[in-house]
Short mmCIF file of C-alpha atoms in Angstrom, two decimals:
data_model
loop_
_atom_site.label_atom_id
_atom_site.label_comp_id
_atom_site.label_asym_id
_atom_site.label_seq_id
_atom_site.Cartn_x
_atom_site.Cartn_y
_atom_site.Cartn_z
CA MET M 1228 -9.29 3.02 -14.35
CA SER M 1229 -12.81 1.80 -15.74
CA SER M 1230 -13.50 5.64 -16.19
CA LEU M 1231 -10.49 6.16 -17.95
CA ASP M 1232 -11.62 8.78 -20.77
CA LEU M 1233 -8.75 10.70 -22.17
CA GLU M 1234 -11.11 13.39 -23.69
CA SER M 1235 -12.08 14.76 -20.62
CA TRP M 1236 -8.19 14.47 -19.05
CA ALA M 1237 -7.65 16.66 -22.04
CA GLN M 1238 -10.42 18.80 -21.49
CA ARG M 1239 -9.52 19.66 -17.99
CA GLU M 1240 -5.93 20.27 -19.01
CA GLN M 1241 -4.67 16.50 -17.65
CA LEU M 1242 -3.73 15.04 -20.54
CA GLN M 1243 -0.43 16.82 -20.98
CA GLY M 1244 0.77 15.14 -18.01
CA LEU M 1245 0.44 11.55 -19.79
CA LEU M 1246 2.14 13.09 -22.71
CA ALA M 1247 5.21 14.22 -20.60
CA CYS M 1248 5.85 10.17 -19.91
CA LEU M 1249 6.74 10.35 -23.54
CA PRO M 1250 10.15 11.43 -25.35
CA ALA M 1251 9.49 15.26 -26.56
CA SER M 1252 10.76 13.59 -30.40
CA GLN M 1253 7.81 11.15 -30.37
CA LEU M 1254 4.88 13.72 -29.67
CA ARG M 1255 6.49 15.98 -32.27
CA ALA M 1256 6.84 13.34 -34.54
CA ALA M 1257 2.77 12.53 -33.60
CA THR M 1258 1.58 14.43 -36.77
CA LEU M 1259 -1.81 12.36 -38.28
CA SER M 1260 -5.01 13.75 -38.93
CA GLY M 1261 -8.00 12.42 -36.70
CA ARG M 1262 -9.16 10.48 -39.78
CA GLU M 1263 -5.84 8.72 -40.40
CA LEU M 1264 -5.61 8.23 -36.89
CA ASN M 1265 -9.35 6.50 -36.99
CA LYS M 1266 -7.92 4.39 -40.10
CA HIS M 1267 -4.79 3.00 -38.19
CA PHE M 1268 -6.96 2.25 -35.62
CA ALA M 1269 -9.19 0.22 -37.62
CA ASP M 1270 -6.13 -1.28 -39.24
CA THR M 1271 -4.80 -2.45 -35.70
CA LEU M 1272 -7.48 -3.85 -34.02
CA ALA M 1273 -7.94 -5.99 -37.01
CA ALA M 1274 -4.26 -6.83 -37.08
CA THR M 1275 -4.41 -7.82 -33.43
CA ARG M 1276 -7.90 -9.52 -32.88
CA ARG M 1277 -6.30 -12.79 -32.61
CA PHE M 1278 -4.36 -11.81 -29.52
CA ARG M 1279 -7.58 -10.78 -27.44
CA GLU M 1280 -10.17 -13.36 -28.76
CA ASN M 1281 -10.41 -16.68 -28.35
CA ILE M 1282 -7.70 -15.94 -25.57
CA SER M 1283 -8.49 -17.72 -22.11
CA THR M 1284 -8.20 -16.32 -18.77
CA HIS M 1285 -5.12 -17.60 -16.72
CA ARG M 1286 -5.95 -18.60 -13.34
CA TYR M 1287 -3.91 -17.37 -10.24
CA ARG M 1288 -4.39 -18.18 -6.69
CA GLY M 1289 -7.72 -19.63 -7.20
CA PHE M 1290 -8.94 -16.67 -9.19
CA ARG M 1291 -9.43 -17.06 -13.05
CA GLY M 1292 -10.54 -13.47 -13.99
CA PRO M 1293 -11.30 -11.26 -15.41
CA TRP M 1294 -8.29 -9.56 -15.09
CA LEU M 1295 -7.27 -5.64 -15.27
CA GLU M 1296 -6.55 -6.37 -18.79
CA ASN M 1297 -9.67 -8.04 -20.11
CA LEU M 1298 -12.00 -5.54 -18.22
CA TRP M 1299 -9.89 -2.56 -20.01
CA ILE M 1300 -10.48 -4.17 -23.32
CA ARG M 1301 -14.38 -5.16 -22.43
CA ARG M 1302 -14.53 -1.61 -21.28
CA PHE M 1303 -13.06 0.58 -24.28
CA CYS M 1304 -12.46 -2.37 -27.06
CA CYS M 1305 -13.61 -1.92 -30.17
CA ASP M 1306 -15.20 0.89 -31.67
CA SER M 1307 -13.52 2.76 -33.96
CA ALA M 1308 -15.53 5.96 -33.93
CA GLN M 1309 -14.99 6.45 -30.02
CA ARG M 1310 -11.48 6.06 -30.42
CA ALA M 1311 -10.93 10.20 -30.59
CA LYS M 1312 -13.33 10.83 -27.79
CA ARG M 1313 -11.72 8.37 -25.64
CA PHE M 1314 -7.91 8.72 -26.36
CA GLY M 1315 -7.74 11.73 -27.72
CA ARG M 1316 -3.99 11.94 -29.73
CA PHE M 1317 -3.65 8.12 -28.88
CA VAL M 1318 -4.17 4.73 -30.64
CA PRO M 1319 -4.96 2.28 -27.82
CA LEU M 1320 -3.38 -1.40 -27.94
CA PHE M 1321 -6.29 -4.04 -26.89
CA ILE M 1322 -4.23 -7.22 -26.00
CA GLN M 1323 -4.25 -9.25 -23.67
CA TRP M 1324 -0.55 -9.61 -22.77
CA THR M 1325 -0.56 -11.46 -20.09
CA ASP M 1326 -2.94 -14.31 -20.84
CA LEU M 1327 -0.82 -14.38 -24.01
CA MET M 1328 2.59 -15.18 -21.76
CA HIS M 1329 0.88 -17.76 -19.70
CA ARG M 1330 -0.43 -19.49 -22.86
CA SER M 1331 2.79 -19.82 -25.12
CA LYS M 1332 6.20 -18.33 -25.86
CA PHE M 1333 5.12 -18.57 -29.67
CA ILE M 1334 2.71 -16.84 -29.47
CA TYR M 1335 3.90 -14.30 -27.75
CA LEU M 1336 7.50 -14.39 -30.85
CA GLN M 1337 3.98 -13.57 -33.05
CA LEU M 1338 2.87 -10.85 -31.46
CA ARG M 1339 6.16 -9.16 -31.34
CA ARG M 1340 6.44 -9.65 -35.25
CA THR M 1341 3.05 -8.31 -35.78
CA LEU M 1342 3.58 -5.16 -33.53
CA ASP M 1343 6.84 -4.79 -34.91
CA THR M 1344 5.10 -4.66 -38.56
CA LEU M 1345 1.92 -2.59 -37.60
CA LEU M 1346 3.13 0.04 -35.18
CA ARG M 1347 3.88 3.19 -36.73
CA ASN M 1348 6.64 5.86 -35.43
CA ASP M 1349 4.57 9.15 -36.34
CA VAL M 1350 1.51 7.76 -33.96
CA LEU M 1351 1.53 7.31 -30.08
CA TYR M 1352 -0.33 4.18 -28.46
CA ILE M 1353 -1.69 3.62 -24.87
CA THR M 1354 -1.93 0.02 -23.52
CA VAL M 1355 -2.95 -1.11 -20.16
CA SER M 1356 -0.31 -4.36 -18.81
CA GLN M 1357 -0.57 -6.15 -15.27
CA ASN M 1358 2.04 -8.11 -16.29
CA ASP M 1359 5.43 -8.08 -14.11
CA ASP M 1360 7.60 -8.05 -17.08
CA GLY M 1361 5.28 -4.81 -18.39
CA ILE M 1362 4.54 -6.34 -21.97
CA GLY M 1363 7.28 -7.85 -22.37
CA LEU M 1364 8.72 -7.26 -25.67
CA SER M 1365 12.26 -5.75 -25.76
CA TYR M 1366 14.88 -6.00 -28.24
CA ASP M 1367 17.20 -8.31 -25.61
CA GLN M 1368 15.41 -11.01 -25.94
CA SER M 1369 17.68 -12.12 -22.91
CA ARG M 1370 15.64 -9.63 -21.00
CA PRO M 1371 12.58 -10.33 -21.25
CA GLY M 1372 11.37 -8.21 -18.49
CA ASP M 1373 12.05 -4.38 -20.56
CA PHE M 1374 8.53 -3.11 -21.06
CA ALA M 1375 10.41 -2.40 -24.82
CA ALA M 1376 10.69 1.33 -24.32
CA ASP M 1377 13.98 0.97 -26.47
CA ARG M 1378 11.45 -0.55 -29.08
CA TRP M 1379 8.61 1.80 -29.34
CA PRO M 1380 9.28 4.45 -27.36
CA ASN M 1381 5.66 6.45 -28.39
CA LEU M 1382 3.80 3.61 -26.70
CA LEU M 1383 2.28 4.61 -23.27
CA VAL M 1384 1.86 1.89 -20.62
CA ALA M 1385 -0.25 2.00 -18.22
CA SER M 1386 0.89 -1.34 -15.52
CA SER M 1387 -0.12 -2.79 -12.23
CA GLY M 1388 2.98 -5.07 -12.60
CA GLY M 1389 5.35 -2.17 -11.85
CA VAL M 1390 7.11 -1.97 -15.51
CA GLY M 1391 5.50 0.96 -17.70
CA HIS M 1392 4.99 4.36 -17.25
CA ILE M 1393 1.51 5.21 -15.35
CA PRO M 1394 1.11 3.07 -11.98
CA ILE M 1395 -2.07 1.67 -11.62
CA PRO M 1396 -3.10 -1.06 -8.67
CA LEU M 1397 -2.76 -4.66 -9.08
CA ILE M 1398 -6.04 -6.17 -8.42
CA LYS M 1399 -7.04 -9.90 -7.83
CA GLY M 1400 -10.85 -10.06 -8.19
CA GLU M 1401 -13.35 -7.57 -6.74
CA VAL M 1402 -12.20 -5.63 -4.18
CA ASN M 1403 -15.03 -5.23 -0.95
CA ALA M 1404 -15.02 -1.48 -0.14
CA THR M 1405 -16.53 -1.71 2.67
CA ALA M 1406 -13.78 -4.13 4.36
CA ALA M 1407 -12.47 -2.61 7.98
CA GLN M 1408 -9.12 -1.00 7.28
CA PRO M 1409 -6.22 -1.93 9.24
CA THR M 1410 -4.99 0.31 12.29
CA PHE M 1411 -1.56 1.04 12.86
CA GLY M 1412 -2.17 2.57 15.94
CA SER M 1413 -0.60 5.74 17.25
CA GLU M 1414 2.93 4.81 16.11
CA ARG M 1415 3.92 6.90 13.53
CA ALA M 1416 5.38 4.49 10.21
CA LEU M 1417 7.44 5.72 7.35
CA THR M 1418 7.13 2.78 4.90
CA PHE M 1419 4.12 0.10 4.64
CA PHE M 1420 3.88 -3.37 2.60
CA ALA M 1421 1.06 -4.42 1.41
CA GLY M 1422 0.54 -8.01 -0.08
CA LEU M 1423 2.23 -11.31 0.30
CA ALA M 1424 5.80 -11.24 1.58
CA GLY M 1425 6.76 -14.95 1.05
CA SER M 1426 5.13 -15.14 -2.68
CA HIS M 1427 8.54 -13.70 -4.30
CA PRO M 1428 12.38 -14.19 -2.63
CA VAL M 1429 12.51 -10.24 -3.60
CA ARG M 1430 9.83 -9.12 -1.19
CA ALA M 1431 11.48 -10.98 1.72
CA GLN M 1432 14.76 -9.29 1.08
CA ILE M 1433 13.62 -5.78 0.41
CA ILE M 1434 10.94 -6.17 3.62
CA SER M 1435 14.68 -7.46 5.64
CA LYS M 1436 16.82 -4.52 4.81
CA LEU M 1437 13.79 -1.98 5.49
CA GLN M 1438 13.39 -3.67 8.85
CA GLN M 1439 17.22 -3.32 9.60
CA GLN M 1440 17.14 0.30 8.93
CA VAL M 1441 14.48 0.62 10.99
CA ASP M 1442 16.46 -1.09 13.80
CA THR M 1443 19.65 0.70 13.20
CA THR M 1444 18.35 4.39 12.19
CA GLY M 1445 15.81 4.92 14.25
CA TRP M 1446 13.26 5.23 11.43
CA PRO M 1447 9.57 5.38 12.36
CA ARG M 1448 8.57 1.63 12.95
CA LEU M 1449 8.07 -0.68 9.19
CA ASN M 1450 4.27 -1.66 8.85
CA VAL M 1451 3.71 -4.89 6.77
CA LEU M 1452 0.10 -5.42 6.09
CA ARG M 1453 -1.40 -8.46 4.60
CA PRO M 1454 -3.99 -9.16 2.23
CA LEU M 1455 -7.56 -9.53 2.81
CA SER M 1456 -7.74 -12.49 0.89
#
């Protein structure tokens, strides 16, 4: 993700894969010129500054960041002159979604109101979120887990929390690329789970259901991989 460069993707005709994640009606509506997009990007940076500056990173399982959202902001924000080169038709949103959620519900509601005023129907947006709830700004406040496709269908979300359009890894800290890989033996496995099965009750339930399928239907075995740290 750190090498994300939408301009080069477009040159290799891969940008169409991202655009395909959004409704065709939104793509047709995105008619602003490059100059208008740059002006709107500058306005967006100013309006969202308080949602990324002086916001402390949250702590989880002994790690205090920087998390993926923080690295996305650090790497790509906030040079207006580079918007077209890096993001093509998109206007990026640089917001600490997860850190804000951990900070207070009140500031998250402020963010919701800000974006309601700021975001336009004739612009395509892109952002990165690692939150389990995506960006967590659904119309239905009783369902905070929606990532707001109902609210802003022109917002493309790269998500490591499983709620968005583009799946990206959920990484806690630096990953040792030279770490020994687990060995699976000679038996073929159909399904793998990597992570802490006990940290969320639903994970243990899923693993139990999958194991039942393995035991009763003759599926190849289920491998549960424990994290390296």
